[in-house]
CSV table of C-alpha atoms and ligand atoms in Angstrom, one decimal:
chain,number,residue,atom,x,y,z
A,1370,MET,CA,138.1,185.3,127.0
A,1371,ALA,CA,137.9,182.1,124.1
A,1372,SER,CA,135.2,179.2,125.3
A,1373,VAL,CA,136.1,176.0,126.2
A,1374,LEU,CA,133.9,172.8,125.2
A,1375,THR,CA,133.5,170.3,127.6
A,1376,ILE,CA,132.4,167.1,125.6
A,1377,ARG,CA,131.5,163.7,127.4
A,1378,GLY,CA,131.9,161.4,124.4
A,1379,GLY,CA,129.9,158.4,124.2
A,1380,VAL,CA,126.2,159.5,123.2
A,1381,PRO,CA,124.6,158.5,119.6
A,1382,LEU,CA,123.5,161.9,118.1
A,1383,LYS,CA,119.8,161.1,117.3
A,1384,GLY,CA,117.2,163.9,116.2
A,1385,LYS,CA,116.5,166.5,113.5
A,1386,VAL,CA,118.7,169.2,112.5
A,1387,SER,CA,118.1,172.1,109.6
A,1388,VAL,CA,120.4,173.5,107.1
A,1389,ARG,CA,120.1,176.7,105.9
A,1390,GLY,CA,121.6,178.3,102.7
A,1391,ALA,CA,125.0,177.5,101.7
A,1392,LYS,CA,128.3,179.1,103.2
A,1393,ASN,CA,129.6,178.9,99.9
A,1394,LEU,CA,127.1,180.8,98.2
A,1395,VAL,CA,125.4,183.3,100.4
A,1396,PRO,CA,128.1,185.5,101.0
A,1397,LYS,CA,128.8,185.4,97.0
A,1398,ALA,CA,125.1,186.4,96.2
A,1399,MET,CA,125.6,189.2,98.8
A,1400,VAL,CA,128.7,190.4,96.9
A,1401,ALA,CA,126.5,190.0,93.2
A,1402,SER,CA,124.1,192.6,94.9
A,1403,LEU,CA,126.6,195.4,94.1
A,1404,LEU,CA,126.1,194.7,90.3
A,1405,GLY,CA,122.4,195.8,90.6
A,1406,ASN,CA,120.9,199.3,90.2
A,1407,ASP,CA,118.1,198.5,92.8
A,1408,SER,CA,117.8,196.3,95.9
A,1409,SER,CA,118.2,192.7,96.1
A,1410,LEU,CA,116.4,190.4,98.4
A,1411,LEU,CA,118.2,187.0,99.5
A,1412,ARG,CA,116.3,184.6,101.7
A,1413,ASN,CA,117.4,181.3,103.6
A,1414,VAL,CA,120.7,183.3,104.8
A,1415,PRO,CA,122.3,181.5,107.6
A,1416,GLU,CA,123.5,182.9,110.8
A,1417,ILE,CA,127.5,182.6,110.1
A,1418,LYS,CA,130.7,184.7,110.4
A,1419,ASP,CA,131.4,185.1,106.7
A,1420,VAL,CA,127.7,186.6,106.3
A,1421,GLU,CA,128.8,189.1,109.2
A,1422,VAL,CA,132.1,189.8,107.4
A,1423,VAL,CA,130.2,190.4,104.3
A,1424,THR,CA,127.4,192.4,105.6
A,1425,SER,CA,130.2,194.5,107.2
A,1426,LEU,CA,132.4,195.4,104.1
A,1427,LEU,CA,129.1,195.9,101.8
A,1428,ARG,CA,128.1,198.5,104.3
A,1429,LEU,CA,131.4,200.5,104.6
A,1430,HIS,CA,130.7,200.5,100.4
A,1431,GLY,CA,127.5,202.7,100.9
A,1432,VAL,CA,125.2,199.2,100.9
A,1433,GLU,CA,122.4,199.3,102.9
A,1434,VAL,CA,121.9,195.7,104.5
A,1435,THR,CA,118.6,195.3,106.4
A,1436,LYS,CA,118.0,191.9,107.8
A,1437,ASP,CA,114.1,190.8,108.5
A,1438,PRO,CA,114.2,190.2,112.4
A,1439,VAL,CA,112.0,187.4,112.0
A,1440,THR,CA,113.1,185.3,108.9
A,1441,GLY,CA,116.6,186.6,108.7
A,1442,ASP,CA,116.1,187.5,105.1
A,1443,LEU,CA,118.5,190.4,103.9
A,1444,SER,CA,117.5,193.2,102.1
A,1445,LEU,CA,120.8,194.6,100.0
A,1446,ASP,CA,120.5,198.3,98.7
A,1447,PRO,CA,123.4,199.1,96.5
A,1448,THR,CA,122.3,202.4,95.2
A,1449,LYS,CA,124.3,204.5,97.1
A,1450,VAL,CA,127.4,202.2,96.6
A,1451,LYS,CA,130.7,204.4,97.6
A,1452,THR,CA,134.6,204.1,98.0
A,1453,ALA,CA,135.2,202.8,101.7
A,1454,GLN,CA,137.8,203.9,103.8
A,1455,MET,CA,141.1,201.8,103.4
A,1456,LYS,CA,141.6,201.6,107.2
A,1457,ASP,CA,138.1,200.5,107.7
A,1458,ILE,CA,138.5,197.4,105.4
A,1459,ASP,CA,141.8,197.0,106.5
A,1460,ALA,CA,140.4,196.1,109.6
A,1461,HIS,CA,138.8,193.1,107.9
A,1462,ALA,CA,142.0,191.6,107.0
A,1463,GLY,CA,142.4,187.9,107.6
A,1464,ASP,CA,138.8,187.5,108.1
A,1465,SER,CA,137.7,185.7,105.2
A,1466,ARG,CA,138.5,184.8,101.5
A,1467,ILE,CA,135.2,186.6,100.1
A,1468,PRO,CA,136.7,190.1,99.9
A,1469,ILE,CA,138.8,189.1,96.8
A,1470,LEU,CA,135.2,188.6,95.0
A,1471,PHE,CA,134.3,192.3,95.5
A,1472,CYS,CA,137.2,193.1,92.6
A,1473,GLY,CA,134.8,193.3,89.3
A,1474,PRO,CA,131.6,194.4,91.0
A,1475,LEU,CA,133.4,197.6,92.9
A,1476,ILE,CA,135.2,198.3,89.5
A,1477,HIS,CA,132.0,198.2,87.6
A,1478,ALA,CA,130.4,200.2,90.7
A,1479,ILE,CA,132.6,202.9,91.7
A,1480,GLY,CA,135.8,202.4,89.2
A,1481,GLU,CA,138.1,201.0,91.9
A,1482,ALA,CA,138.4,198.7,94.6
A,1483,PHE,CA,141.0,198.1,97.5
A,1484,ILE,CA,140.6,194.3,98.8
A,1485,PRO,CA,142.5,193.8,102.1
A,1486,ASP,CA,145.0,190.6,102.9
A,1487,LEU,CA,142.2,187.3,103.1
A,1488,GLY,CA,141.9,184.9,105.9
A,1489,GLY,CA,140.2,181.7,105.5
A,1490,CYS,CA,140.9,178.2,106.7
A,1491,LYS,CA,144.4,177.0,106.7
A,1492,ILE,CA,144.3,174.1,104.8
A,1493,GLY,CA,147.3,175.3,102.1
A,1494,ASP,CA,148.7,178.2,100.5
A,1495,ARG,CA,145.4,179.1,99.4
A,1496,PRO,CA,147.1,181.8,96.5
A,1497,ILE,CA,144.9,184.2,94.7
A,1498,ASP,CA,147.0,184.2,91.6
A,1499,TYR,CA,144.2,183.1,89.3
A,1500,HIS,CA,141.8,185.8,90.5
A,1501,LEU,CA,144.3,188.1,89.7
A,1502,ASP,CA,145.2,186.8,86.3
A,1503,VAL,CA,141.5,186.9,85.0
A,1504,LEU,CA,141.1,190.5,86.2
A,1505,ARG,CA,144.3,191.9,84.3
A,1506,GLN,CA,142.9,189.7,81.5
A,1507,PHE,CA,139.6,191.9,82.0
A,1508,GLY,CA,141.7,195.0,81.4
A,1509,ALA,CA,142.4,195.5,85.3
A,1510,VAL,CA,145.4,197.0,86.9
A,1511,VAL,CA,146.4,195.2,90.3
A,1512,GLU,CA,148.8,197.1,92.7
A,1513,LYS,CA,150.3,195.6,95.8
A,1514,ARG,CA,149.9,197.9,98.6
A,1515,GLU,CA,150.1,197.8,102.5
A,1516,GLY,CA,147.5,195.3,104.0
A,1517,GLY,CA,146.0,194.6,100.7
A,1518,ILE,CA,146.1,195.1,97.3
A,1519,SER,CA,144.3,197.9,94.9
A,1520,ILE,CA,142.7,197.7,91.8
A,1521,SER,CA,140.8,199.7,89.1
A,1522,ALA,CA,140.5,199.6,85.1
A,1523,PRO,CA,141.6,202.9,83.6
A,1524,LYS,CA,139.7,201.9,80.2
A,1525,GLY,CA,137.2,199.6,81.7
A,1526,LEU,CA,136.7,195.8,81.9
A,1527,LYS,CA,136.1,194.2,78.4
A,1528,GLY,CA,134.9,190.6,77.6
A,1529,ALA,CA,137.9,187.7,77.4
A,1530,LYS,CA,138.7,184.4,76.4
A,1531,LEU,CA,139.9,182.8,79.7
A,1532,SER,CA,141.3,179.7,80.6
A,1533,LEU,CA,141.8,178.4,84.3
A,1534,PRO,CA,144.9,176.1,85.1
A,1535,TYR,CA,142.5,174.5,87.8
A,1536,PRO,CA,138.8,174.4,87.7
A,1537,SER,CA,138.8,176.9,91.1
A,1538,VAL,CA,135.5,178.0,92.4
A,1539,GLY,CA,136.5,181.0,93.7
A,1540,ALA,CA,138.4,182.1,90.2
A,1541,THR,CA,135.1,180.5,88.4
A,1542,GLU,CA,133.1,183.3,90.7
A,1543,GLN,CA,135.3,186.0,90.1
A,1544,VAL,CA,134.7,185.7,86.2
A,1545,LEU,CA,131.2,185.3,86.5
A,1546,LEU,CA,130.7,188.2,88.6
A,1547,THR,CA,133.4,190.5,86.5
A,1548,ALA,CA,131.7,189.2,83.0
A,1549,THR,CA,128.4,190.0,83.5
A,1550,ARG,CA,128.9,193.7,83.2
A,1551,ALA,CA,132.1,193.9,80.9
A,1552,GLU,CA,132.0,194.7,77.8
A,1553,GLY,CA,131.3,192.3,75.3
A,1554,ILE,CA,131.8,188.1,75.2
A,1555,THR,CA,133.7,186.0,77.9
A,1556,GLU,CA,134.5,182.9,77.3
A,1557,LEU,CA,135.7,180.8,80.5
A,1558,SER,CA,137.3,177.5,80.1
A,1559,GLY,CA,137.9,175.1,82.9
A,1560,ALA,CA,135.2,176.4,84.6
A,1561,ALA,CA,134.5,174.9,88.2
A,1562,ILE,CA,130.7,173.7,88.2
A,1563,GLU,CA,130.2,172.9,91.6
A,1564,PRO,CA,126.3,173.3,92.5
A,1565,GLU,CA,126.9,176.9,94.4
A,1566,ILE,CA,128.4,178.4,91.3
A,1567,MET,CA,125.2,177.2,89.1
A,1568,ASP,CA,123.4,178.7,92.0
A,1569,LEU,CA,125.2,182.2,91.7
A,1570,ILE,CA,124.2,181.8,87.9
A,1571,ALA,CA,120.9,181.6,88.8
A,1572,VAL,CA,121.2,184.7,91.0
A,1573,LEU,CA,122.9,186.7,88.1
A,1574,GLN,CA,120.4,185.4,85.3
A,1575,LYS,CA,117.4,186.8,87.6
A,1576,MET,CA,119.5,190.1,87.7
A,1577,GLY,CA,119.6,190.2,83.8
A,1578,ALA,CA,122.6,188.5,83.0
A,1579,ILE,CA,123.1,186.3,80.2
A,1580,ILE,CA,125.4,183.2,81.0
A,1581,SER,CA,125.4,180.1,79.1
A,1582,VAL,CA,127.0,176.7,80.9
A,1583,GLN,CA,128.4,174.9,78.3
A,1584,THR,CA,130.1,171.3,77.9
A,1585,ASP,CA,133.2,170.4,79.0
A,1586,ARG,CA,133.4,173.5,81.9
A,1587,VAL,CA,133.2,176.1,79.3
A,1588,ILE,CA,130.8,179.1,80.8
A,1589,ARG,CA,129.8,181.9,78.2
A,1590,ILE,CA,128.7,185.3,79.3
A,1591,GLU,CA,127.4,188.0,77.0
A,1592,GLY,CA,127.9,191.2,79.3
A,1593,VAL,CA,125.3,193.4,79.7
A,1594,PRO,CA,125.4,197.0,80.6
A,1595,HIS,CA,122.7,197.1,83.5
A,1596,LEU,CA,121.5,194.5,85.9
A,1597,SER,CA,118.7,194.9,88.5
A,1598,GLY,CA,118.6,193.3,92.0
A,1599,PHE,CA,117.4,189.8,92.6
A,1600,ASN,CA,114.9,187.8,94.9
A,1601,HIS,CA,116.4,184.7,95.6
A,1602,ARG,CA,116.5,181.4,98.2
A,1603,ALA,CA,119.8,180.2,98.5
A,1604,LEU,CA,120.2,176.7,97.9
A,1605,PRO,CA,121.0,174.7,101.1
A,1606,ASP,CA,124.5,174.1,102.5
A,1607,ARG,CA,125.3,170.3,101.1
A,1608,ASN,CA,128.8,170.6,102.9
A,1609,GLU,CA,126.8,171.1,106.6
A,1610,ALA,CA,124.3,168.2,105.8
A,1611,ALA,CA,127.1,165.7,104.8
A,1612,SER,CA,129.0,166.8,107.8
A,1613,TRP,CA,125.8,165.9,110.2
A,1614,ALA,CA,125.4,162.6,107.9
A,1615,SER,CA,129.1,161.8,109.2
A,1616,ALA,CA,128.6,162.7,112.6
A,1617,ALA,CA,125.3,160.2,112.7
A,1618,LEU,CA,127.6,157.5,111.3
A,1619,VAL,CA,130.7,158.2,113.8
A,1620,THR,CA,128.7,158.3,116.5
A,1621,GLN,CA,126.1,155.6,115.9
A,1622,GLY,CA,123.4,157.8,116.0
A,1623,ASP,CA,120.6,158.8,113.5
A,1624,ILE,CA,120.0,162.3,112.2
A,1625,TYR,CA,117.4,163.8,110.2
A,1626,VAL,CA,118.9,166.5,108.0
A,1627,GLU,CA,116.2,168.8,106.7
A,1628,GLY,CA,117.2,170.7,104.1
A,1629,ALA,CA,119.8,168.3,102.6
A,1630,ASN,CA,119.3,168.2,98.9
A,1631,GLN,CA,120.0,164.8,97.1
A,1632,PRO,CA,121.1,165.9,93.2
A,1633,ASP,CA,123.9,168.0,95.3
A,1634,LEU,CA,125.0,165.0,97.4
A,1635,THR,CA,125.2,162.2,94.7
A,1636,ALA,CA,129.1,161.6,95.3
A,1637,PHE,CA,128.9,162.0,98.8
A,1638,LEU,CA,125.9,159.4,99.4
A,1639,ASN,CA,127.5,156.8,96.8
A,1640,THR,CA,130.4,156.7,99.4
A,1641,TYR,CA,128.1,156.9,102.6
A,1642,ARG,CA,126.6,153.9,101.1
A,1643,ARG,CA,129.6,152.1,100.4
A,1644,ILE,CA,130.9,152.5,103.9
A,1645,GLY,CA,127.4,150.9,105.3
A,1646,GLY,CA,126.0,154.0,106.3
A,1647,ALA,CA,122.3,154.2,105.4
A,1648,PHE,CA,120.2,157.0,104.4
A,1649,ASP,CA,116.3,157.7,103.7
A,1650,ILE,CA,115.4,160.5,101.1
A,1651,ASP,CA,112.4,162.6,101.2
A,1652,ASP,CA,111.2,165.9,100.0
A,1653,GLU,CA,112.5,168.1,102.5
A,1654,GLY,CA,115.5,166.1,103.8
A,1655,ILE,CA,117.5,163.1,104.0
A,1656,ARG,CA,117.8,160.9,107.2
A,1657,PHE,CA,121.2,159.7,107.9
A,1658,TYR,CA,122.0,156.6,110.1
A,1659,HIS,CA,124.0,153.8,111.4
A,1660,THR,CA,122.8,150.4,110.7
A,1661,GLY,CA,124.3,148.7,113.9
A,1662,GLY,CA,126.3,146.7,111.4
A,1663,LYS,CA,129.8,146.9,110.8
A,1664,LEU,CA,131.7,149.9,108.6
A,1665,SER,CA,133.4,149.0,105.5
A,1666,PRO,CA,136.7,150.7,104.7
A,1667,LEU,CA,137.3,152.4,101.2
A,1668,VAL,CA,139.4,154.0,98.7
A,1669,LEU,CA,138.7,157.4,98.0
A,1670,GLU,CA,139.7,160.6,96.1
A,1671,THR,CA,138.6,163.9,96.8
A,1672,ASP,CA,137.7,166.0,93.6
A,1673,VAL,CA,135.8,169.0,92.2
A,1674,HIS,CA,132.5,168.7,91.4
A,1675,PRO,CA,130.8,166.2,90.5
A,1676,GLY,CA,133.8,164.2,92.3
A,1677,PHE,CA,133.6,163.8,96.3
A,1678,MET,CA,134.1,167.4,97.4
A,1679,THR,CA,137.2,168.0,99.7
A,1680,ASP,CA,134.9,170.0,102.5
A,1681,TRP,CA,133.2,166.3,103.1
A,1682,GLN,CA,136.7,164.5,103.3
A,1683,GLN,CA,137.8,165.3,107.2
A,1684,PRO,CA,134.4,164.4,109.1
A,1685,LEU,CA,134.2,161.2,106.6
A,1686,VAL,CA,138.0,160.3,107.7
A,1687,VAL,CA,136.4,160.1,111.1
A,1688,ALA,CA,134.2,157.8,110.3
A,1689,LEU,CA,136.6,155.7,108.8
A,1690,THR,CA,138.6,155.5,111.7
A,1691,GLN,CA,135.4,152.9,112.7
A,1692,ALA,CA,135.4,151.1,109.5
A,1693,VAL,CA,136.9,147.6,109.6
A,1694,GLY,CA,140.2,147.5,107.7
A,1695,VAL,CA,142.2,149.7,105.8
A,1696,SER,CA,141.0,153.1,103.8
A,1697,ILE,CA,143.2,155.3,101.9
A,1698,VAL,CA,142.2,158.8,101.0
A,1699,HIS,CA,144.3,161.0,98.5
A,1700,GLU,CA,143.2,164.4,98.8
A,1701,THR,CA,143.6,166.3,95.0
A,1702,VAL,CA,141.7,170.0,95.8
A,1703,TYR,CA,143.9,171.0,98.7
A,1704,GLU,CA,147.5,170.4,99.4
A,1705,ASN,CA,147.4,170.8,103.5
A,1706,ARG,CA,144.0,169.2,104.6
A,1707,PHE,CA,145.6,166.4,106.9
A,1708,GLY,CA,146.7,168.1,109.7
A,1709,PHE,CA,143.5,167.7,111.5
A,1710,THR,CA,144.4,164.0,111.4
A,1711,GLN,CA,147.0,164.8,114.3
A,1712,ALA,CA,144.6,164.9,117.2
A,1713,LEU,CA,142.6,162.0,115.9
A,1714,ILE,CA,145.6,159.9,116.5
A,1715,ARG,CA,146.1,161.4,119.8
A,1716,MET,CA,143.0,160.2,120.7
A,1717,GLY,CA,144.2,156.3,119.6
A,1718,ALA,CA,143.3,156.5,115.6
A,1719,SER,CA,145.5,154.8,113.7
A,1720,ILE,CA,146.2,157.1,110.5
A,1721,GLN,CA,149.5,157.7,108.6
A,1722,VAL,CA,149.9,160.4,106.0
A,1723,HIS,CA,152.0,160.1,103.0
A,1724,ARG,CA,153.4,162.9,100.4
A,1725,GLU,CA,152.8,160.1,97.4
A,1726,CYS,CA,149.7,160.4,95.6
A,1727,LEU,CA,147.9,156.8,96.8
A,1728,GLY,CA,145.3,157.2,93.9
A,1729,SER,CA,144.5,157.3,90.4
A,1730,ILE,CA,143.7,160.9,89.6
A,1731,PRO,CA,146.7,163.0,88.4
A,1732,CYS,CA,147.4,165.4,91.3
A,1733,ARG,CA,149.2,168.9,91.1
A,1734,PHE,CA,150.6,167.8,94.8
A,1735,GLY,CA,152.4,164.6,93.7
A,1736,GLN,CA,156.1,164.4,93.9
A,1737,ARG,CA,156.2,167.2,95.9
A,1738,ASN,CA,156.5,167.7,99.8
A,1739,PHE,CA,152.9,167.7,101.0
A,1740,LEU,CA,151.7,165.3,103.3
A,1741,HIS,CA,148.2,164.6,101.0
A,1742,SER,CA,147.5,161.0,101.2
A,1743,ALA,CA,146.2,159.2,104.5
A,1744,VAL,CA,146.0,155.3,105.3
A,1745,ILE,CA,143.5,154.8,108.3
A,1746,SER,CA,143.1,151.5,110.0
A,1747,GLY,CA,140.3,150.5,111.7
A,1748,PRO,CA,138.3,150.2,114.2
A,1749,THR,CA,139.9,151.8,116.8
A,1750,GLN,CA,138.3,153.0,119.8
A,1751,LEU,CA,138.6,156.9,120.4
A,1752,GLN,CA,139.5,158.4,123.7
A,1753,GLY,CA,138.6,161.8,124.8
A,1754,THR,CA,141.4,164.5,124.8
A,1755,ASP,CA,142.5,168.3,124.8
A,1756,ILE,CA,142.1,169.7,121.1
A,1757,ASP,CA,142.3,173.0,119.7
A,1758,ILE,CA,140.6,173.2,116.5
A,1759,PRO,CA,142.8,174.2,113.5
A,1760,ASP,CA,139.9,175.1,110.8
A,1761,LEU,CA,136.4,174.7,109.7
A,1762,ARG,CA,135.9,171.3,108.6
A,1763,GLY,CA,138.9,169.9,110.6
A,1764,GLY,CA,137.4,171.5,114.0
A,1765,PHE,CA,133.9,169.7,113.1
A,1766,SER,CA,135.8,166.7,113.0
A,1767,HIS,CA,137.1,167.0,115.9
A,1768,LEU,CA,134.3,167.6,117.4
A,1769,ILE,CA,132.4,164.7,116.2
A,1770,ALA,CA,135.3,162.6,117.5
A,1771,ALA,CA,135.0,163.8,120.7
A,1772,LEU,CA,131.6,163.3,120.7
A,1773,ALA,CA,132.1,159.4,119.8
A,1774,ALA,CA,134.9,159.0,122.3
A,1775,ASN,CA,135.4,157.1,125.7
A,1776,GLY,CA,135.4,160.3,128.2
A,1777,THR,CA,136.2,163.9,128.3
A,1778,SER,CA,137.3,166.3,125.5
A,1779,ARG,CA,138.0,169.9,126.3
A,1780,VAL,CA,137.9,171.8,123.0
A,1781,THR,CA,139.3,175.2,122.2
A,1782,GLY,CA,139.0,177.4,119.2
A,1783,ILE,CA,135.2,176.6,118.9
A,1784,GLU,CA,134.8,180.3,117.3
A,1785,LEU,CA,136.2,179.1,114.0
A,1786,ILE,CA,133.4,176.4,113.8
A,1787,ASN,CA,131.0,179.3,113.5
A,1788,ARG,CA,132.3,180.2,110.3
A,1789,GLY,CA,130.1,177.5,108.6
A,1790,TYR,CA,128.0,175.9,111.0
A,1791,GLU,CA,125.0,178.1,112.2
A,1792,ARG,CA,124.1,177.5,115.9
A,1793,PHE,CA,126.1,174.3,116.2
A,1794,GLN,CA,125.8,173.9,119.8
A,1795,SER,CA,122.1,174.5,120.2
A,1796,LYS,CA,122.1,171.7,117.1
A,1797,LEU,CA,124.0,169.6,119.3
A,1798,GLU,CA,121.9,169.8,122.3
A,1799,ASN,CA,118.6,168.7,120.2
A,1800,LEU,CA,120.6,165.9,119.0
A,1801,GLY,CA,121.2,164.8,122.5
A,1802,ALA,CA,125.0,165.2,122.7
A,1803,ASP,CA,126.4,165.7,126.6
A,1804,PHE,CA,128.7,168.7,127.1
A,1805,ASP,CA,128.8,171.9,128.4
A,1806,ILE,CA,130.4,175.3,127.6
A,1807,ALA,CA,132.2,177.8,129.9
B,2030,EPU,N1,143.9,178.0,93.9
B,2030,EPU,C1,145.2,178.6,93.0
B,2030,EPU,N2,145.1,179.8,92.9
B,2030,EPU,C2,144.1,180.8,93.3
B,2030,EPU,C3,142.8,180.2,93.5
B,2030,EPU,C4,143.0,178.4,93.7
B,2030,EPU,O1,146.1,178.2,93.3
B,2030,EPU,O2,144.1,181.6,92.8
B,2030,EPU,C5,143.9,176.6,94.2
B,2030,EPU,C6,143.5,176.7,95.7
B,2030,EPU,O3,144.9,176.9,96.2
B,2030,EPU,C7,142.9,175.1,95.8
B,2030,EPU,C8,142.6,174.7,94.6
B,2030,EPU,O4,142.8,175.6,93.4
B,2030,EPU,O5,144.2,174.3,95.9
B,2030,EPU,C9,140.8,175.1,94.7
B,2030,EPU,O6,140.6,176.1,95.2
B,2030,EPU,P1,139.1,176.9,94.6
B,2030,EPU,O7,139.9,178.2,94.8
B,2030,EPU,O8,138.5,176.0,94.4
B,2030,EPU,O9,138.8,177.4,96.3
B,2030,EPU,P2,138.1,178.5,97.2
B,2030,EPU,O10,137.1,179.2,96.3
B,2030,EPU,O11,139.1,179.5,97.7
B,2030,EPU,C10,135.8,177.4,97.7
B,2030,EPU,C11,135.3,177.1,99.2
B,2030,EPU,C12,136.0,175.8,100.0
B,2030,EPU,C13,136.0,174.7,99.2
B,2030,EPU,C14,136.4,174.9,97.9
B,2030,EPU,C15,136.7,173.6,96.7
B,2030,EPU,C16,134.3,179.2,99.6
B,2030,EPU,C17,134.2,180.2,100.3
B,2030,EPU,N3,135.1,178.5,99.9
B,2030,EPU,O12,136.9,177.6,98.0
B,2030,EPU,O13,135.6,175.8,101.2
B,2030,EPU,O14,136.8,173.6,100.1
B,2030,EPU,O15,136.0,175.9,97.0
B,2030,EPU,O16,135.3,173.6,96.7
B,2030,EPU,O17,133.7,178.9,98.9
B,2030,EPU,C18,135.1,175.1,103.4
B,2030,EPU,O18,134.0,175.3,103.1
B,2030,EPU,O19,135.7,174.6,104.3
B,2030,EPU,C19,136.4,175.6,102.3
B,2030,EPU,C20,137.1,175.6,102.5
């Protein structure tokens, strides 16, 4: 039966949390292990749902995945990689978006791939057209089948000159994972350059790949016939770090986030400071806290790296409900990432969402029917309510809103939070949150 979290709000969160490897890197580094001809070791692996899903998919394809019982490090041995049963793969339909990244590595390893229909957060249409376009340009043949897509490359995968219409994180990773062992040179322009992508490049370089990141979002990859395994410590999860930082602000608390890494959070820290949040940085992490003063409103646009990341937007909007004045947030990465504000409005927040682009970044969603700009007036005292969590970041935002609210909230759908926040319940307990779970 689904769990219900009962939260009694109004307690400032105080204490320390640790963040481990990034959700948006770890599963992809696991997929990269398929490209090697011997074992890989991945360290700093969090216990989250996406890691479970990819572990299971790798095992179905004959990869031996062993977890160190003490450290949680993963050893990944791809030497017995094989074709998996379609019905077994199919059981993972809708679980995650990572399976699409198996295409290139599986074609290199066994000549074909069957990818189940994808899952992931419902924050927009989340198409895979860029992925399929680049795969076709490498020479892959893509066929739609019941429950997924089937991909092969009868003439092998060959390097290509590619250009993405938008700097998609996933499509850039698709190119990296496919091009490293494709024949010849691949040049990708319009690439995403998020820190998690740089860390994936580090993994591939350890395996023997030749990849250079050039100016203006151009990545050049010289294909090599073989790659070895890797030994890598995953970069820390900057999105989880930013989430706890917003939790500190929203609940008027003080949270030290061990593992938070300043260079990956530059845009977030600037914004945090503008609102009136305080932080102290040391070698092991960052302390985020509310100074007791008033929070200031601001005008904010999400963007691809090095801009203000879309995954930081939802928890920060909760903090903006406590700022004195009117804030404007323009979401330019996903067309439908404000659905979570409905629950905040029920809790007493004053938020209007608009179809217009309320910002200066040319946005793909302008003049279309997407509610992708929000106007938030504050401060408003939030009141506890019943909430069913809609997606990962929206869900975390609801949790921190409930933790800051007057009275009691009953929250369902918390399983979604486990997709990206390792052991969040015990972290909340350590921070002094008043809740129980039934
Ligand atoms: N897009 C297309 N066609 C494609 C691929 C993407 O139109 O084939 C569009 C998307 O619909 C979206 C935009 O391009 O509007 C950007 O999508 P992107 O491909 O960059 O996102 P992703 O790779 O699917 C990853 C993270 C997201 C994070 C985004 C942006 C993972 C598993 N997911 O998604 O993380 O928001 O990059 O940085 O790495 C989260 O952690 O909550 C989360 C959603």
